[in-house]
Short mmCIF file of C-alpha atoms and ligand atoms in Angstrom, two decimals:
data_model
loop_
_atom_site.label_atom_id
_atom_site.label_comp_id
_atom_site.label_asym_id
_atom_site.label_seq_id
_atom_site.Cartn_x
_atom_site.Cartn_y
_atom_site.Cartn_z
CA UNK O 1 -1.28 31.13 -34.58
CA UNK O 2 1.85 29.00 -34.83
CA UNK O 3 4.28 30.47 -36.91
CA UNK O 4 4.61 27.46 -38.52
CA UNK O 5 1.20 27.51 -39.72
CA UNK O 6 2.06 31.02 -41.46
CA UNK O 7 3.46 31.68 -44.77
CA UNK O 8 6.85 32.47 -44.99
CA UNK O 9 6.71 36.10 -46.33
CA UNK O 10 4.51 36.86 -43.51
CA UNK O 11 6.74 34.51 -41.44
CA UNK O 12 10.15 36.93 -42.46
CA UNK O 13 8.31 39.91 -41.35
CA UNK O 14 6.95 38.51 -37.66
CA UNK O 15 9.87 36.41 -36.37
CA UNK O 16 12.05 37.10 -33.90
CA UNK O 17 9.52 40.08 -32.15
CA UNK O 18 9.32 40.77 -29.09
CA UNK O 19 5.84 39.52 -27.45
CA UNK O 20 2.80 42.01 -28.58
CA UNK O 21 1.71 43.42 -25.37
CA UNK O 22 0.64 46.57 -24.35
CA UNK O 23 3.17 49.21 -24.76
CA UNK O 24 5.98 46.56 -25.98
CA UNK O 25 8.42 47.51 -28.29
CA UNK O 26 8.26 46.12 -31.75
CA UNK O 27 11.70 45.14 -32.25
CA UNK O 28 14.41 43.46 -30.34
CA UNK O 29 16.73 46.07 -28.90
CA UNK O 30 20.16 46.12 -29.64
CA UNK O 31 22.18 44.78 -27.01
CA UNK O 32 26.03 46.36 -25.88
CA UNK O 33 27.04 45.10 -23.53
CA UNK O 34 30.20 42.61 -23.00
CA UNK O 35 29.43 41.47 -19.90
CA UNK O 36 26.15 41.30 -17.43
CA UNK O 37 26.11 41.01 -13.86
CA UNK O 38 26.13 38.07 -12.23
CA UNK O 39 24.01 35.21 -11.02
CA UNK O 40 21.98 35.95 -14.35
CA UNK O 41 21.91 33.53 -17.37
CA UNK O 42 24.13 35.07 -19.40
CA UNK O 43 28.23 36.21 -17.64
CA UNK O 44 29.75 37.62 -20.92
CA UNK O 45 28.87 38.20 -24.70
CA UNK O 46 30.70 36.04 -26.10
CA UNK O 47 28.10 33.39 -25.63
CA UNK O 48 25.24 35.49 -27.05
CA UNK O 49 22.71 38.28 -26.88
CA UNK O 50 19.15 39.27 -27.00
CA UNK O 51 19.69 40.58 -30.23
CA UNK O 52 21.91 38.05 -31.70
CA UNK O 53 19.14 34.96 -29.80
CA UNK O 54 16.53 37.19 -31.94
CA UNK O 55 18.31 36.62 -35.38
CA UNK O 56 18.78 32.81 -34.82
CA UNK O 57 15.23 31.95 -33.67
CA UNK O 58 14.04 34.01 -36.86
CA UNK O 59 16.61 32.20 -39.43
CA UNK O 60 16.01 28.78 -37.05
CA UNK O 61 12.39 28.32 -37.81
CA UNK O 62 12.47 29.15 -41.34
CA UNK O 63 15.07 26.75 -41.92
CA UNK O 64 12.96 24.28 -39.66
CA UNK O 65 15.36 23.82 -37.00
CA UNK O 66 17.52 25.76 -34.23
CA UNK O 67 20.17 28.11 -35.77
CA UNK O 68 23.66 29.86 -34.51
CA UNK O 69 25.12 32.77 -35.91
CA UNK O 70 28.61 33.70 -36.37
CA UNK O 71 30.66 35.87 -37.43
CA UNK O 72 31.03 35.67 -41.16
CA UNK O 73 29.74 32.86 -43.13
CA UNK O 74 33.21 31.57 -43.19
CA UNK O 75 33.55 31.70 -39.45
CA UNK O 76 30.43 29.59 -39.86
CA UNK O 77 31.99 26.63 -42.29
CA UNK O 78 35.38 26.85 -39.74
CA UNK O 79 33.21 25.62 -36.65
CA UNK O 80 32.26 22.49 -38.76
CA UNK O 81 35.14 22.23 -40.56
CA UNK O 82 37.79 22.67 -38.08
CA UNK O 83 35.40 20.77 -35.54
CA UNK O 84 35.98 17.38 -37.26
CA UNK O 85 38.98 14.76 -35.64
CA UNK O 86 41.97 14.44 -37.26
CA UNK O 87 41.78 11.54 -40.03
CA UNK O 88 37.99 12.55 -41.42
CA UNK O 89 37.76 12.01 -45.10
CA UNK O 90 35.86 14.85 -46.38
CA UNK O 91 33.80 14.91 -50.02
CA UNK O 92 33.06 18.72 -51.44
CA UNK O 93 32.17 20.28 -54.62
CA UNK O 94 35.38 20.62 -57.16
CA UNK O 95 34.72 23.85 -56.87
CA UNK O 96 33.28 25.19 -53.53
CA UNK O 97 32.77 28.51 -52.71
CA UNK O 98 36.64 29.78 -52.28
CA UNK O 99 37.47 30.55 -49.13
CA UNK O 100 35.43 27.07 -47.91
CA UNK O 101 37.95 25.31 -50.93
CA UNK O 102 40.47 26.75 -48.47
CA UNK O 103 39.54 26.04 -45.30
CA UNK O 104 39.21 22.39 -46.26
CA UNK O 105 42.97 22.75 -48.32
CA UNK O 106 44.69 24.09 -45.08
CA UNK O 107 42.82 21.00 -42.90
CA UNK O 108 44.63 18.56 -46.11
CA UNK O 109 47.98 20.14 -45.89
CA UNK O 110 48.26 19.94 -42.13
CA UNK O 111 47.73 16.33 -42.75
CA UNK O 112 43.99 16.26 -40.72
CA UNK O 113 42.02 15.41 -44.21
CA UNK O 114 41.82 13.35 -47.10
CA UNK O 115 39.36 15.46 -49.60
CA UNK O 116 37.51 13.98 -52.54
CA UNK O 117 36.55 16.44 -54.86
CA UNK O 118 33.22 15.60 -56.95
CA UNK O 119 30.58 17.41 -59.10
CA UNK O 120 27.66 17.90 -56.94
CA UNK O 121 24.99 17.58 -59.71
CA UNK O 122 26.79 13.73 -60.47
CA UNK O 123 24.82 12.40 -58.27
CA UNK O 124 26.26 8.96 -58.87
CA UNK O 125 30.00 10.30 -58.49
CA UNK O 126 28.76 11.86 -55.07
CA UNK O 127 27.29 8.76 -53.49
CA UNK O 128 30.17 6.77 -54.84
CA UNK O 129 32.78 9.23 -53.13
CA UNK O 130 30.64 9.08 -49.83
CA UNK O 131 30.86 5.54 -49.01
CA UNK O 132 33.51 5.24 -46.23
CA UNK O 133 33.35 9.25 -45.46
CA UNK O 134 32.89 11.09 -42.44
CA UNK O 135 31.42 14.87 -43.78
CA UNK O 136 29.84 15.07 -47.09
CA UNK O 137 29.67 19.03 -47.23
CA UNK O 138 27.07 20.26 -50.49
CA UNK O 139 26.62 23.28 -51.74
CA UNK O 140 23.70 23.69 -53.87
CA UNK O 141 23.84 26.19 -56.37
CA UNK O 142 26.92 26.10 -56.12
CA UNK O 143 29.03 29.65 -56.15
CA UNK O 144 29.47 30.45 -59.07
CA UNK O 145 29.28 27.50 -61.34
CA UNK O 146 25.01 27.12 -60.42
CA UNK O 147 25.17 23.15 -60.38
CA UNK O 148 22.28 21.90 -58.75
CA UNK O 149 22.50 18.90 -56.12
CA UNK O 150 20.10 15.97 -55.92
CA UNK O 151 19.50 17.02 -52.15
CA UNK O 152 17.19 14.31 -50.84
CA UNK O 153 19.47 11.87 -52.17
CA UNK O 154 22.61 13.39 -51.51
CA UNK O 155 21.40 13.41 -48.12
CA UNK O 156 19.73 10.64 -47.60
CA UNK O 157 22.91 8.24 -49.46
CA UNK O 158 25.24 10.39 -47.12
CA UNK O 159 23.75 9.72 -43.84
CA UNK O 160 23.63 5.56 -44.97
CA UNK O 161 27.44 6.38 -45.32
CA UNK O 162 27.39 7.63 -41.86
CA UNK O 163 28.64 11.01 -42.87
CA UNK O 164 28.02 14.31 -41.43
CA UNK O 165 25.87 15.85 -44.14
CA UNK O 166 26.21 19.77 -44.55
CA UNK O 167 24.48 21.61 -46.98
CA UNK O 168 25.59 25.18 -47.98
CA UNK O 169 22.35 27.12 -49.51
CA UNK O 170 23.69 30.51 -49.51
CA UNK O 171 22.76 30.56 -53.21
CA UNK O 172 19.14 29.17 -52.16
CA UNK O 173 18.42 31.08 -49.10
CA UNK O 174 15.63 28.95 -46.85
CA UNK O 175 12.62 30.57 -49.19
CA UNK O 176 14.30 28.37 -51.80
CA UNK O 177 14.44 25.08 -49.87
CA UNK O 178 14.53 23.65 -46.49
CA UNK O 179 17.68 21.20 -46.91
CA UNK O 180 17.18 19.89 -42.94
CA UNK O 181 13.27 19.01 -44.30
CA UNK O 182 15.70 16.66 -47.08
CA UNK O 183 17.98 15.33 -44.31
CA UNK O 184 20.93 17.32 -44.32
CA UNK O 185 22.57 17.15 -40.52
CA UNK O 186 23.03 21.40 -40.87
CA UNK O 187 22.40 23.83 -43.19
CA UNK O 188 24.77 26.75 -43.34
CA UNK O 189 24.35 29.89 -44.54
CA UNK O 190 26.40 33.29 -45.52
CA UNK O 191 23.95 35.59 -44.21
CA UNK O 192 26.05 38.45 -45.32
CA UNK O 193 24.48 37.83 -48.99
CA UNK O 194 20.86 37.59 -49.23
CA UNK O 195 19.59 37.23 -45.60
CA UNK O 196 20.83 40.46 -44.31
CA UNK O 197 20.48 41.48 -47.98
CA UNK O 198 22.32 45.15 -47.94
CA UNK O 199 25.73 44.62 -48.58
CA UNK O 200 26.25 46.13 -45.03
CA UNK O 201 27.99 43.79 -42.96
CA UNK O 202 29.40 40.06 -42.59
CA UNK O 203 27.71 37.37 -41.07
CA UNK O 204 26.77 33.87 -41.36
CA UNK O 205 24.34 30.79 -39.80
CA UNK O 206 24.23 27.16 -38.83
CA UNK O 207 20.82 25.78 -38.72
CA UNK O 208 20.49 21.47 -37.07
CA UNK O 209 18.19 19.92 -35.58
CA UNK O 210 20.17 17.37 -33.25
CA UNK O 211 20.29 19.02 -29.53
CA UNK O 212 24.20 17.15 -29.11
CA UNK O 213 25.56 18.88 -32.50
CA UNK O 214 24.23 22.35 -31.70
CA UNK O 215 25.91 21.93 -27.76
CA UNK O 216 29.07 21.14 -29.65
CA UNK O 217 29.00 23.74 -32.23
CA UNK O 218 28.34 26.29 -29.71
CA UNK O 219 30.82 25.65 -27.51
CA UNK O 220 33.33 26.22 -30.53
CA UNK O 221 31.66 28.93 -31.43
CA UNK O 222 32.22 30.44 -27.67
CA UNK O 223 35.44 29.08 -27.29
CA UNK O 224 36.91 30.27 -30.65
CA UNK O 225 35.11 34.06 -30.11
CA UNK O 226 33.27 33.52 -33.61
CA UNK O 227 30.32 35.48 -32.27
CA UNK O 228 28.62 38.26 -34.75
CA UNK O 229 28.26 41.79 -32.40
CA UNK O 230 24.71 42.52 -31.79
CA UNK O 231 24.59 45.64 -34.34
CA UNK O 232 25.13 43.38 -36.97
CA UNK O 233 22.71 40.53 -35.88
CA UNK O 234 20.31 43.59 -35.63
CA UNK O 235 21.02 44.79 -39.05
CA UNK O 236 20.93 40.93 -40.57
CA UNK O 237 17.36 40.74 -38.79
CA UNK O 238 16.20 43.76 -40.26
CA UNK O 239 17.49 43.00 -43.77
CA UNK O 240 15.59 39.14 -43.76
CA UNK O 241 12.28 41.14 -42.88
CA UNK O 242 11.95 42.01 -46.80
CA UNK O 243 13.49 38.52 -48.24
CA UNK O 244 10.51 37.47 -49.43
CA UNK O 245 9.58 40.86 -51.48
CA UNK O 246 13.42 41.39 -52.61
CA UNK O 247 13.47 37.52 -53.28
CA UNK O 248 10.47 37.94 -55.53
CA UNK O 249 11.39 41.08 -57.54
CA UNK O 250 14.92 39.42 -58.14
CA UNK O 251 14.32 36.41 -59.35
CA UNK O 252 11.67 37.98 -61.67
CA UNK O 253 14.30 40.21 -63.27
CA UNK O 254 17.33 37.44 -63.38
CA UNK O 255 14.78 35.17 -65.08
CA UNK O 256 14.21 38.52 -67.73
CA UNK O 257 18.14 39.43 -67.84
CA UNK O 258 19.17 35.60 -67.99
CA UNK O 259 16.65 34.57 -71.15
CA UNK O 260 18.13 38.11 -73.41
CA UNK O 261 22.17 37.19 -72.17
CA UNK O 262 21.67 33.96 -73.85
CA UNK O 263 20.52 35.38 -77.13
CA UNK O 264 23.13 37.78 -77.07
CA UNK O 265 26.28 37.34 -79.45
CA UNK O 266 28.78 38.29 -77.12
CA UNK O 267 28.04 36.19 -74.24
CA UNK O 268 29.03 32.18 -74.75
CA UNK O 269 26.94 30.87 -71.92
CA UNK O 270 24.54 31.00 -69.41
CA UNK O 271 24.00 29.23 -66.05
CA UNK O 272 20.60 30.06 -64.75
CA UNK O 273 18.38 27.43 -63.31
CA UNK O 274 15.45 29.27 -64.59
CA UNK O 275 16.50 28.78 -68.42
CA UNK O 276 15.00 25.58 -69.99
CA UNK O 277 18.28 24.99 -71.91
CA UNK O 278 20.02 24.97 -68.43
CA UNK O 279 21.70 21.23 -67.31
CA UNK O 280 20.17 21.93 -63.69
CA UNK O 281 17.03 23.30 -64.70
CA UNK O 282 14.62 20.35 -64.09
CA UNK O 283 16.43 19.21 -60.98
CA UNK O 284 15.65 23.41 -59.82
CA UNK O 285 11.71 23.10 -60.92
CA UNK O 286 11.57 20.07 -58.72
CA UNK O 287 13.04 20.78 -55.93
CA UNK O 288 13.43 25.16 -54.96
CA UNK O 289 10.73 26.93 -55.10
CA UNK O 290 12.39 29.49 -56.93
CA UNK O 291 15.43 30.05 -59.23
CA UNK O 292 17.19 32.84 -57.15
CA UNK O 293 18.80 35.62 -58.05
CA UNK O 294 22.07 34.68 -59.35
CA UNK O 295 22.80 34.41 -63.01
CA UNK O 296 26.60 32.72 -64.32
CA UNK O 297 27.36 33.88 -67.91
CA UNK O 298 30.39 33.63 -69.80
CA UNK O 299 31.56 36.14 -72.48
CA UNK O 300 32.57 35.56 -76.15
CA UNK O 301 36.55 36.17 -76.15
CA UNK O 302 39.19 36.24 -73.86
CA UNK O 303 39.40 37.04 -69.78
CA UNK O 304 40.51 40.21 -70.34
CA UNK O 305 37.30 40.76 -73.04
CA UNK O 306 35.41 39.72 -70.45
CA UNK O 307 37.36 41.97 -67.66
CA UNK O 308 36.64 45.21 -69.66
CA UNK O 309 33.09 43.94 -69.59
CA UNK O 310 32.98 44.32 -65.70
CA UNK O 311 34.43 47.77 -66.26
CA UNK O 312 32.03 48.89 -68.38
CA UNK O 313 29.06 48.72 -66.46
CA UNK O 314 27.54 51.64 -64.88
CA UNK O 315 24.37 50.61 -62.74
CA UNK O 316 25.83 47.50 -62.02
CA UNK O 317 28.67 47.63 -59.89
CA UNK O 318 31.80 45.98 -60.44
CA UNK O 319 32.44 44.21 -56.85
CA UNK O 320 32.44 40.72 -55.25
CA UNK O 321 29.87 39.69 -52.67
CA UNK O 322 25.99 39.20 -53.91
CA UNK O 323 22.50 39.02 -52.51
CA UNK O 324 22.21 42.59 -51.85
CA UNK O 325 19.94 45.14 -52.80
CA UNK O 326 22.77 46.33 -55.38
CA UNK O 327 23.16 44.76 -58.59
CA UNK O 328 27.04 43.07 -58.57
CA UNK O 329 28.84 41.38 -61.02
CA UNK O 330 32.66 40.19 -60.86
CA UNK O 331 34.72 37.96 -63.28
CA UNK O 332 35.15 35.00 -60.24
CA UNK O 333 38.97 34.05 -62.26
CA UNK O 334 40.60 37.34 -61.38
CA UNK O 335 41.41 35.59 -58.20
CA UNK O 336 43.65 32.89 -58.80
CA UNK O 337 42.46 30.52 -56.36
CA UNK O 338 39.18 30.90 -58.46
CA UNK O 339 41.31 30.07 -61.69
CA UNK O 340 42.99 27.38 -60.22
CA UNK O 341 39.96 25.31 -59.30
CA UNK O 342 38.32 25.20 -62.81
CA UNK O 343 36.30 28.67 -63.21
CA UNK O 344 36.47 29.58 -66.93
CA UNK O 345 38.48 32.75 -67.46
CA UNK O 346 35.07 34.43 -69.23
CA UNK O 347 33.16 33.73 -66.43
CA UNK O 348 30.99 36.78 -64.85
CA UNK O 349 28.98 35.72 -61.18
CA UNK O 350 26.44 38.68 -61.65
CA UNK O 351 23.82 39.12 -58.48
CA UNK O 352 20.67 40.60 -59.43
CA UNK O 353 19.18 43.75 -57.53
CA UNK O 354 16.41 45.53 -57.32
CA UNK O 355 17.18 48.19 -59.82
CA UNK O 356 14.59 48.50 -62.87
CA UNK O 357 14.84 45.97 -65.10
CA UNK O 358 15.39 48.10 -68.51
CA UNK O 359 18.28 50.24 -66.66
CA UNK O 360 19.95 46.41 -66.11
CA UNK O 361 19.66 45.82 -69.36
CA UNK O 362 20.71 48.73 -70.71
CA UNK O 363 23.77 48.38 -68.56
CA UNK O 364 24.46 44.44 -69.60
CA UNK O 365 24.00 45.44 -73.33
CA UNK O 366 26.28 48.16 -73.51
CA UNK O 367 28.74 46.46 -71.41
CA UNK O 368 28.61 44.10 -73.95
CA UNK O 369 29.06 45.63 -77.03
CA UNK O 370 32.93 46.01 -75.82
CA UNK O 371 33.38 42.40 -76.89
CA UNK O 372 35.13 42.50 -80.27
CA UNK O 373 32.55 40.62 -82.44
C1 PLP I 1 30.02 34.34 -49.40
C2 PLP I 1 29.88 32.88 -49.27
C3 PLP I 1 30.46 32.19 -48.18
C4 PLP I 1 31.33 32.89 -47.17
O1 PLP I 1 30.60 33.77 -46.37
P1 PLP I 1 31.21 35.11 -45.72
O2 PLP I 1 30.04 35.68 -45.02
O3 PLP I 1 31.72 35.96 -46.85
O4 PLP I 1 32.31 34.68 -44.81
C5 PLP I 1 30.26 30.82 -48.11
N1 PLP I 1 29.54 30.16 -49.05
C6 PLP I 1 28.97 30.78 -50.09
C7 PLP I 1 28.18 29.98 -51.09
C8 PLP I 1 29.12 32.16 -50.24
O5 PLP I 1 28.56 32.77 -51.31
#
């Protein structure tokens, strides 16, 4: 059967197998080696391996398309990013994932950008910034703010601009939403977060569809060395086999844990997509199939209330990254790059595990009850 013709939580489990044959091994071995001998198709690793090819044609066909993995997520954004001529005017999110807000920064101050900054979910404001640009780069939710883009006509307005449209849907993951099946030129993932899922390693994913862009994005990706090792594309490939199931169970309890914060007295706010009350919530029902695992809140009080929040909890550990099987939470404005672009001070990005539900909230509410009333 076609693996297109499969669901995808039985399409997470089967990808990127070896063929079933007689005494085959189930999974893809991991490959170390740097180099091979030659007159083969492959001279060195830094253009790939078995076990790396295995990842992408897993991550490729459930984002509909043909994928490359790198590196990190932001080693990922750099091969676009750093890929476009000198002059391109660029539109992002005000507040983009940070170290993507600085990637694009360091391209402005060396004088190869012009950035317009815009709020993803203002549709209008979006379209209106993309006429005359070269790279409209989305992210949708965005990290950690959860707006929620228009995709199809984000994309669609962006290629009638003529600009490179990228869509970031770490937040979304592809069980979410297919953002090349919207038009988006590539999709890019962090598959550190909830791909790999384990909190075990750094990685991240290009997905297009258009033969000339991957060519060019692979030979940066060669030329610059921004290969993953095969351990990790092994690991990544064996985290994305339960997606589906940890997708499921998380979004089940964020939905619980996101519908008591915001009847809570301490806590000011809540982003959630899932929450009726939520600005991006009908935009989410219409277009993911699912409202993910991450949940935004913001404390009653000060930064430093909500600071001794983070340090309170027990199950929930007090760390950056998300996705994982580990429940995470993090004030994002302790960083300062954070603070600068716009992330209110009481703001806690909290990724959902797989822990019981009653132990999280146990753990939220007593957290908490630190917040002078
Ligand atoms: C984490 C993250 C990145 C960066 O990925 P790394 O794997 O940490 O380099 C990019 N975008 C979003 C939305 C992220 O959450």
């Amino acid at each position: 059967m076609a693996a297109d013709d499969l669901a995808p939580a039985t399409r997470v489990v089967h990808l990127g197998r070896p063929p079933v044959e007689p005494g085959a091994a189930v999974n893809v071995p991991v490959v170390l080696s740097s180099t091979y001998v030659a007159n083969g198709e492959i001279n060195y690793a830094r253009s790939g391996s078995d076990t790396i090819g295995a990842f992408e044609l897993a991550v490729g066909s459930l984002e509909g398309g043909t994928a490359l993995a790198f590196a990190s997520g932001l080693a990922a954004a750099a091969a676009i990013i750093e890929g476009m001529p000198t002059g391109t005017v660029a539109v992002l999110p005000k507040g983009p994932y940070f170290g993507v807000g600085e990637l694009f920064s360091e391209q402005e101050r060396l004088g190869r950008m012009e950035l317009r900054l815009v709020d993803v979910a203002d549709t209008e404001a979006v379209l209106e910034a993309a006429r005359g640009a070269d790279l409209l780069w989305i992210e949708s939710p965005v990290n950690p703010t959860m707006e929620i883009a228009d995709l199809p006509a984000l994309c669609a307005g962006g290629r009638r601009s003529g600009a490179l449209v990228v869509v970031d849907s770490t937040f979304a993951s592809p069980l979410l939403v297919r953002p090349l099946d919207h038009g988006a030129d590539i999709v890019m993932h962090s598959a550190t977060k909830s791909l790999a899922g384990h909190e075990d390693l750094l990685m991240g994913v290009l997905v297009t569809r258009d033969a000339d862009r991957l060519e060019r994005l692979r030979y940066r990706r060669t030329n610059t060395g921004a290969l993953p090792g095969s351990l990790e594309a092994y690991l990544a490939l064996r985290g994305l086999r339960t997606l589906h199931v940890r997708l499921e169970r998380q979004q089940r309890t964020a939905g619980v844990l996101a519908t008591r914060l915001e009847a809570h007295p301490a806590v000011a706010r809540v982003r959630y997509p899932g929450l009726a009350s939520d600005p991006g919530h009908e935009r989410a029902a219409a277009l993911l199939s699912g409202f993910g695992s991450m949940i935004s809140f913001e404390t009653t009080g000060s930064g430093e209330d909500a600071e001794r929040v983070c340090e309170a909890f027990g199950v929930i550990v007090h760390a950056t990254s998300l996705g994982g099987v580990q429940s995470l939470a993090e004030r994002r404005s302790r960083y300062a790059e954070e603070a600068d672009r716009g992330t209110p001070p009481t703001l806690i990005r909290f990724s959902v595990g797989l822990e019981d539900v009653e132990d999280l909230w146990k753990d939220l509410a007593g957290a908490l009850a630190t917040v002078p009333a």
